[in-house]
Structures are given as C-alpha cells and as structure tokens.
Tab-separated table of C-alpha atoms in Angstrom:
chain	number	residue	atom	x	y	z
T	640	MET	CA	-17.588	-123.599	46.442
T	641	GLU	CA	-20.591	-123.557	48.458
T	642	ALA	CA	-22.318	-121.819	45.436
T	643	THR	CA	-21.342	-124.409	43.080
T	644	LYS	CA	-22.511	-127.092	45.700
T	645	VAL	CA	-26.296	-125.742	45.772
T	646	GLU	CA	-26.129	-125.427	41.682
T	647	ARG	CA	-25.195	-128.972	41.311
T	648	TRP	CA	-27.633	-130.195	43.652
T	649	HIS	CA	-30.543	-128.043	42.359
T	650	GLU	CA	-29.500	-129.723	38.742
T	651	GLN	CA	-29.941	-133.108	40.173
T	652	ARG	CA	-32.823	-132.395	41.810
T	653	LYS	CA	-34.252	-130.928	38.226
T	654	ILE	CA	-32.952	-133.783	36.649
T	655	VAL	CA	-35.233	-136.148	39.363
T	656	ASP	CA	-38.010	-134.292	38.945
T	657	VAL	CA	-38.299	-134.381	35.514
T	658	GLU	CA	-37.528	-138.353	35.659
T	659	MET	CA	-40.465	-138.503	38.063
T	660	ALA	CA	-42.746	-136.191	36.022
T	661	ARG	CA	-42.005	-138.595	33.169
T	662	ARG	CA	-42.573	-141.784	35.350
T	663	VAL	CA	-45.826	-140.114	36.646
T	664	ALA	CA	-46.928	-139.455	32.954
T	665	ALA	CA	-46.420	-142.763	31.678
T	666	GLU	CA	-47.999	-144.415	34.478
T	667	ASN	CA	-51.234	-142.254	33.688
T	668	LYS	CA	-51.262	-143.035	30.349
T	669	ALA	CA	-50.816	-146.722	31.100
T	670	MET	CA	-53.697	-146.448	33.355
T	671	GLN	CA	-55.719	-144.581	30.608
T	672	ARG	CA	-54.706	-147.524	28.109
T	673	LYS	CA	-55.954	-149.711	30.421
T	674	ASN	CA	-59.249	-148.162	31.638
T	675	LEU	CA	-59.616	-147.751	27.997
T	676	ARG	CA	-59.208	-151.404	27.288
T	677	ARG	CA	-61.798	-152.028	30.070
T	678	VAL	CA	-64.137	-149.908	28.952
T	679	GLN	CA	-63.963	-151.166	25.223
T	680	SER	CA	-64.017	-154.721	26.668
T	681	LYS	CA	-67.401	-154.259	28.382
T	682	ILE	CA	-68.832	-152.525	25.382
T	683	ASN	CA	-67.743	-155.538	23.245
T	684	GLN	CA	-69.243	-157.983	25.863
T	685	ARG	CA	-72.471	-155.854	26.059
T	686	ARG	CA	-72.360	-155.898	21.868
T	687	TYR	CA	-71.690	-159.617	22.004
T	688	ARG	CA	-74.610	-160.599	24.570
T	689	ALA	CA	-77.023	-158.175	22.705
T	690	GLU	CA	-75.920	-160.020	19.024
T	691	GLN	CA	-76.433	-163.387	20.957
T	692	LYS	CA	-79.600	-162.466	22.168
T	693	CYS	CA	-81.029	-161.281	18.934
T	694	MET	CA	-79.539	-164.271	17.251
T	695	THR	CA	-80.964	-166.757	19.416
T	696	GLU	CA	-84.098	-164.932	19.536
T	697	HIS	CA	-83.668	-165.430	15.433
T	698	LEU	CA	-83.231	-168.828	16.131
T	699	TYR	CA	-85.988	-169.703	18.051
T	700	LYS	CA	-88.323	-167.875	15.609
T	701	THR	CA	-87.093	-169.997	12.843
T	702	VAL	CA	-87.061	-173.331	14.591
T	703	THR	CA	-90.882	-172.345	15.601
T	704	ALA	CA	-91.651	-171.823	12.226
T	705	LEU	CA	-90.262	-174.717	10.801
T	706	ASN	CA	-91.824	-177.145	13.466
T	707	THR	CA	-95.423	-175.597	12.154
T	708	GLU	CA	-94.350	-175.989	8.727
T	709	VAL	CA	-93.083	-179.695	9.124
T	710	ALA	CA	-96.733	-180.203	11.052
T	711	ARG	CA	-98.146	-178.698	8.433
T	712	LEU	CA	-96.800	-180.691	5.817
T	713	GLU	CA	-97.310	-183.949	8.016
T	714	GLY	CA	-100.853	-183.115	8.103
T	715	ARG	CA	-100.866	-182.515	4.496
T	716	LEU	CA	-98.985	-185.823	3.750
T	717	GLU	CA	-101.391	-187.899	6.265
T	718	SER	CA	-104.002	-186.548	4.044
T	719	LEU	CA	-102.852	-187.264	0.615
T	720	ARG	CA	-102.043	-191.024	1.639
T	721	LEU	CA	-105.720	-191.524	2.829
T	722	THR	CA	-106.873	-190.385	-0.133
T	723	ILE	CA	-104.676	-193.080	-2.121
T	724	PRO	CA	-106.391	-196.210	-2.793
T	725	VAL	CA	-105.126	-199.335	-1.333
T	726	SER	CA	-104.836	-200.929	-4.060
T	727	LEU	CA	-102.382	-198.447	-5.330
T	728	ARG	CA	-100.310	-198.168	-2.349
T	729	THR	CA	-96.813	-199.733	-2.848
T	730	PHE	CA	-95.910	-199.593	0.457
T	731	GLU	CA	-92.388	-198.853	-0.471
T	732	PRO	CA	-91.223	-197.369	3.308
T	733	GLU	CA	-92.352	-200.228	5.219
T	734	THR	CA	-90.778	-203.103	2.960
T	735	SER	CA	-87.727	-200.477	2.737
T	736	VAL	CA	-87.544	-200.990	6.529
T	737	ALA	CA	-87.520	-204.464	6.579
T	738	LYS	CA	-85.209	-204.940	4.244
T	739	GLU	CA	-82.952	-202.588	5.237
T	740	TYR	CA	-82.906	-204.418	8.654
T	741	PHE	CA	-81.636	-207.774	6.998
T	742	HIS	CA	-79.164	-205.849	5.226
T	743	VAL	CA	-77.786	-203.840	8.376
T	744	PHE	CA	-77.608	-207.354	10.445
T	745	CYS	CA	-76.534	-209.506	7.320
T	746	ASN	CA	-73.465	-210.265	9.547
T	747	GLY	CA	-74.962	-210.200	12.818
T	748	TYR	CA	-74.332	-207.387	15.632
T	749	ARG	CA	-71.173	-205.762	16.387
T	750	SER	CA	-70.897	-205.436	20.369
T	751	ASP	CA	-67.840	-203.387	20.304
T	752	GLU	CA	-68.811	-199.977	20.797
T	753	THR	CA	-65.978	-198.255	19.317
T	754	ASP	CA	-66.481	-199.889	16.049
T	755	PRO	CA	-68.479	-197.727	13.342
T	756	VAL	CA	-70.843	-200.671	12.463
T	757	HIS	CA	-71.936	-200.630	15.907
T	758	LYS	CA	-73.117	-197.065	15.985
T	759	HIS	CA	-74.848	-197.605	12.482
T	760	GLN	CA	-76.844	-200.519	13.469
T	761	HIS	CA	-77.735	-198.470	17.010
T	762	ASP	CA	-78.716	-195.568	15.145
T	763	PHE	CA	-80.707	-197.572	12.435
T	764	LEU	CA	-82.763	-199.329	14.896
T	765	THR	CA	-83.223	-196.400	16.990
T	766	SER	CA	-84.546	-194.207	13.672
T	767	VAL	CA	-86.939	-196.939	12.326
T	768	MET	CA	-88.076	-198.409	15.465
T	769	LYS	CA	-90.415	-196.877	18.240
T	770	GLN	CA	-89.229	-196.171	21.616
T	771	ASP	CA	-91.669	-198.541	23.008
T	772	LEU	CA	-91.331	-201.306	20.311
T	773	VAL	CA	-92.686	-204.595	21.504
T	774	PHE	CA	-90.496	-207.726	21.014
T	775	MET	CA	-90.412	-211.209	22.709
T	776	GLY	CA	-92.666	-209.838	25.578
T	777	ARG	CA	-90.515	-207.041	26.261
T	778	VAL	CA	-90.698	-203.151	25.903
T	779	GLY	CA	-87.878	-201.128	24.193
T	780	ILE	CA	-85.116	-201.880	21.582
T	781	ASP	CA	-82.647	-203.275	24.349
T	782	LYS	CA	-84.119	-206.563	24.484
T	783	LEU	CA	-83.551	-207.101	20.637
T	784	LEU	CA	-79.973	-205.442	20.592
T	785	ASP	CA	-79.352	-208.304	23.656
T	786	GLN	CA	-80.461	-210.877	21.570
T	787	TRP	CA	-78.258	-209.831	18.884
T	788	SER	CA	-75.454	-209.842	21.382
T	789	LEU	CA	-76.087	-212.879	22.547
T	790	TYR	CA	-75.976	-214.615	19.340
T	791	SER	CA	-72.600	-212.757	18.578
T	792	LYS	CA	-71.552	-214.765	21.633
T	793	SER	CA	-73.054	-218.023	20.764
T	794	PHE	CA	-71.640	-218.412	17.178
T	795	GLN	CA	-68.551	-218.127	15.715
T	796	SER	CA	-70.112	-216.221	12.864
T	797	VAL	CA	-73.721	-215.238	12.166
T	798	GLU	CA	-74.926	-214.383	8.599
T	799	MET	CA	-78.656	-213.338	7.927
T	800	VAL	CA	-79.872	-213.877	4.225
T	801	CYS	CA	-83.077	-212.211	3.180
T	802	GLN	CA	-85.580	-214.776	1.256
T	803	GLY	CA	-88.403	-212.266	0.646
T	804	VAL	CA	-90.192	-209.579	1.858
T	805	GLU	CA	-94.170	-209.092	1.282
T	806	VAL	CA	-97.155	-207.183	2.879
T	807	VAL	CA	-99.633	-209.194	4.975
T	808	SER	CA	-101.890	-206.706	6.114
T	809	PHE	CA	-102.646	-203.210	5.680
T	810	SER	CA	-105.702	-202.398	8.358
T	811	PRO	CA	-105.491	-201.047	10.903
T	812	ASN	CA	-101.710	-200.965	10.576
T	813	VAL	CA	-99.456	-202.266	7.717
T	814	ILE	CA	-97.942	-205.605	8.442
T	815	ILE	CA	-94.830	-207.029	6.716
T	816	HIS	CA	-93.760	-210.531	6.654
T	817	GLY	CA	-89.916	-211.519	6.254
T	818	SER	CA	-88.303	-214.678	5.657
T	819	THR	CA	-84.640	-215.073	6.061
T	820	VAL	CA	-82.268	-218.108	6.628
T	821	LEU	CA	-79.689	-217.586	9.673
T	822	ARG	CA	-76.347	-219.323	8.888
T	823	LEU	CA	-75.073	-219.803	12.451
T	824	HIS	CA	-71.474	-221.292	12.927
T	825	ILE	CA	-70.881	-223.518	15.835
T	826	SER	CA	-68.415	-223.428	17.944
T	827	ILE	CA	-67.510	-224.785	21.666
T	828	ALA	CA	-68.969	-221.502	23.282
T	829	THR	CA	-72.204	-222.614	21.289
T	830	ILE	CA	-72.118	-225.922	23.324
T	831	GLU	CA	-71.091	-223.870	26.258
T	832	MET	CA	-74.077	-221.313	26.092
T	833	LEU	CA	-77.026	-223.036	24.466
T	834	PHE	CA	-76.364	-226.942	24.562
T	835	PRO	CA	-74.648	-227.115	28.281
T	836	HIS	CA	-76.544	-230.348	28.680
T	837	LEU	CA	-74.087	-232.042	25.888
T	838	ARG	CA	-71.062	-230.904	27.534
T	839	HIS	CA	-69.875	-234.428	28.152
T	840	ASN	CA	-71.615	-236.281	25.232
T	841	GLU	CA	-68.289	-235.881	23.184
T	842	LEU	CA	-69.732	-237.854	20.314
T	843	LEU	CA	-72.492	-235.526	19.785
T	844	THR	CA	-70.485	-232.357	20.491
T	845	THR	CA	-68.116	-233.398	18.037
T	846	LYS	CA	-70.936	-233.838	15.408
T	847	LEU	CA	-71.885	-230.233	16.393
T	848	VAL	CA	-68.611	-228.299	16.060
T	849	GLY	CA	-67.411	-226.714	13.276
T	850	ARG	CA	-70.683	-227.194	11.389
T	851	GLU	CA	-73.116	-224.879	9.912
T	852	LEU	CA	-76.679	-224.478	11.167
T	853	SER	CA	-78.631	-222.963	8.599
T	854	VAL	CA	-82.254	-221.900	10.556
T	855	VAL	CA	-85.164	-220.728	8.498
T	856	VAL	CA	-86.717	-217.629	10.726
T	857	GLN	CA	-89.934	-215.691	10.026
T	858	HIS	CA	-89.934	-211.998	10.667
T	859	ILE	CA	-93.197	-209.983	11.409
T	860	PHE	CA	-93.016	-206.163	11.303
T	861	GLU	CA	-95.924	-204.335	12.528
T	862	PHE	CA	-95.758	-200.365	11.844
T	863	ASP	CA	-97.524	-197.743	13.210
T	864	ARG	CA	-99.070	-194.471	11.053
T	865	ASN	CA	-95.638	-192.672	10.903
T	866	CYS	CA	-94.322	-196.083	9.435
T	867	LYS	CA	-92.257	-196.840	12.689
T	868	VAL	CA	-92.057	-200.552	14.001
T	869	GLN	CA	-94.042	-200.765	17.015
T	870	ARG	CA	-94.055	-204.460	17.232
T	871	PHE	CA	-91.656	-207.436	16.147
T	872	GLU	CA	-92.127	-210.923	16.010
T	873	THR	CA	-89.634	-213.789	15.223
T	874	HIS	CA	-90.469	-217.741	14.786
T	875	SER	CA	-87.485	-219.676	14.053
T	876	ASN	CA	-87.404	-223.512	12.628
T	877	LEU	CA	-84.973	-225.043	14.810
T	878	VAL	CA	-85.973	-228.031	14.957
T	879	THR	CA	-85.811	-229.055	10.844
T	880	ALA	CA	-82.577	-227.179	11.066
T	881	LEU	CA	-81.322	-229.522	13.520
T	882	LEU	CA	-82.932	-232.842	12.007
T	883	THR	CA	-81.008	-231.595	8.589
T	884	LEU	CA	-77.688	-231.742	10.554
T	885	LEU	CA	-77.846	-234.311	12.741
T	886	GLY	CA	-80.541	-236.637	12.195
T	887	PRO	CA	-83.763	-237.376	14.253
T	888	LEU	CA	-82.338	-239.373	17.642
T	889	ASP	CA	-79.493	-236.789	18.032
T	890	THR	CA	-81.902	-234.003	17.148
T	891	ALA	CA	-84.111	-235.328	20.005
T	892	ALA	CA	-81.071	-235.247	22.345
T	893	ALA	CA	-80.034	-231.568	21.618
T	894	LEU	CA	-83.427	-230.324	21.705
T	895	ASN	CA	-83.708	-231.768	25.322
T	896	GLY	CA	-82.157	-228.665	27.462
T	897	ILE	CA	-81.567	-226.301	24.655
T	898	ARG	CA	-81.341	-222.913	25.830
T	899	MET	CA	-83.400	-221.378	22.757
T	900	SER	CA	-87.227	-220.942	22.384
T	901	ILE	CA	-88.757	-221.643	19.032
T	902	SER	CA	-88.951	-217.514	18.432
T	903	GLY	CA	-85.303	-217.737	18.226
T	904	GLU	CA	-84.868	-216.185	21.366
T	905	ILE	CA	-81.326	-217.122	23.566
T	906	VAL	CA	-82.605	-217.644	27.483
T	907	ALA	CA	-80.070	-215.388	29.036
T	908	SER	CA	-81.501	-215.589	32.259
T	909	ASP	CA	-80.390	-219.204	32.621
T	910	LEU	CA	-77.006	-219.052	31.265
T	911	ASP	CA	-74.352	-220.039	34.003
C-alpha cells in the first residue's frame, strides 16, 4: 500500500517536472524570438538610417547641382537678353504679367481665405511682385491686398475691365502702362465708408445708392531685371466718373469729404 502511494507520487512528480520543463522551454523559445526580433529591429533601423542618410546626401548633391545649373542658365539667359536689340524685343513677359493681373482681379478681391480664388490671387501677387514692392508709399504687397479688401467691403460689386497695355519705357527698367475701367456698384456701405459726410443728405444719397460708378484707372508696372514688379502705381479719374453720374453741383458736394485719393486709395485710417 505504501509502495503504491510512493509510485503514484513519483509518477505525479514526473508529470509536473515534464510540464515545468515544457513551460521553461516555451518561455526560452519565446524569449529567443523576442530577442531575435529586437536584434532584427535594430538592424532594420540601422539599415533605414543608413539608407535615409544616403538618400539625403544624394538629394543634397542633386539640389546643389540643379541650383548651379539654374544659375548658369539664368546667366546665359541674361547674356542672350542683352544681345537682343531693344527694337526686336516684344516685352511679352512684362505685358503678360500686367494683363494677367487685370484678369485675376477682374471681379475684385476675395477676402475669404477658404475661397480658392483668394489663394490664387494671393499666390499670383507673390509670384510676380517683389516682396519689397513699392505701392502707395508703402513697402510690400500687404498694402495692395488691403486696398483690394477695402474696395470689396466698400462696394456691392467690383469689376475691372482692361482697356489696353503698352510699354512706355525700357531703360533702365521696363515700365508697362495699363488702362482699365473700374465699374463700382454703389451701396449703403459705400456711403458709410467713402461718403460719410453725405449720411444725412438723403437726396444725394438716393442718387448714388444702386448706381454704377465707372472710374478710369491708369496703372504703372515697373519691372526689375528678373521680370518682377518692383513698383506699382495707380491714378483714378474719380472726378470725371462722378461728374458723369451726378453733374457738377452734386459732384462738388460728394467730393467735399470723400475718403478716396486721386490714386484711388481708400483712406482706411480715417474710417470710423
């Protein structure tokens, strides 16, 4: 009886030892796999970093070579440009910029930054005009964008129609003259922002609101040697436009306090 119990105990002990051995073997195998994955991961990371380094060095060399080639081609282009007699130059790049400006802003400016047209207009200006553009006595394109924004706020609608583009000078810089007609639809906002002195002149306000003011505007684009606009000027014939719309007496009353200069600048600093 005692012998039987001892035998059973030994058998159970053997089973337990076998199970423990299996568990230890399984754990060792899992640990080996884990260590192998860790080592493989480190190898892969080293290989990836090495490949990235090689790729970065290759891209850097490629970009450097391209920049050198672009500089060489630009120098070659400038040399070729200087060899072309002025009489044979078409000034097509400069005139195209002026025409495209009138096209891009033919319906005024979109102030909403989520509007695709807004992005297109902003991208166009930054691509054809210098960062230190001189406009209305200010430096940078922000002044130009601010003016377009004020026009959009001041009038119910804005339409710019190009009447013609011509080269007026080519030395020392190319200067393009463009003539347009601004068709401005007058609203109550126009009275508030540009004619605040007419707020209580119901008769004259009635004559203005709902009418279209057609203003002839002259534009001057001065380009640098890289065909970018470095100076931009405008001059509007506002007096003639108001005379056509109102007649001499009412025009005098409208002009006496108007918040717009002869350059077409809306004087935002004085707005209430």
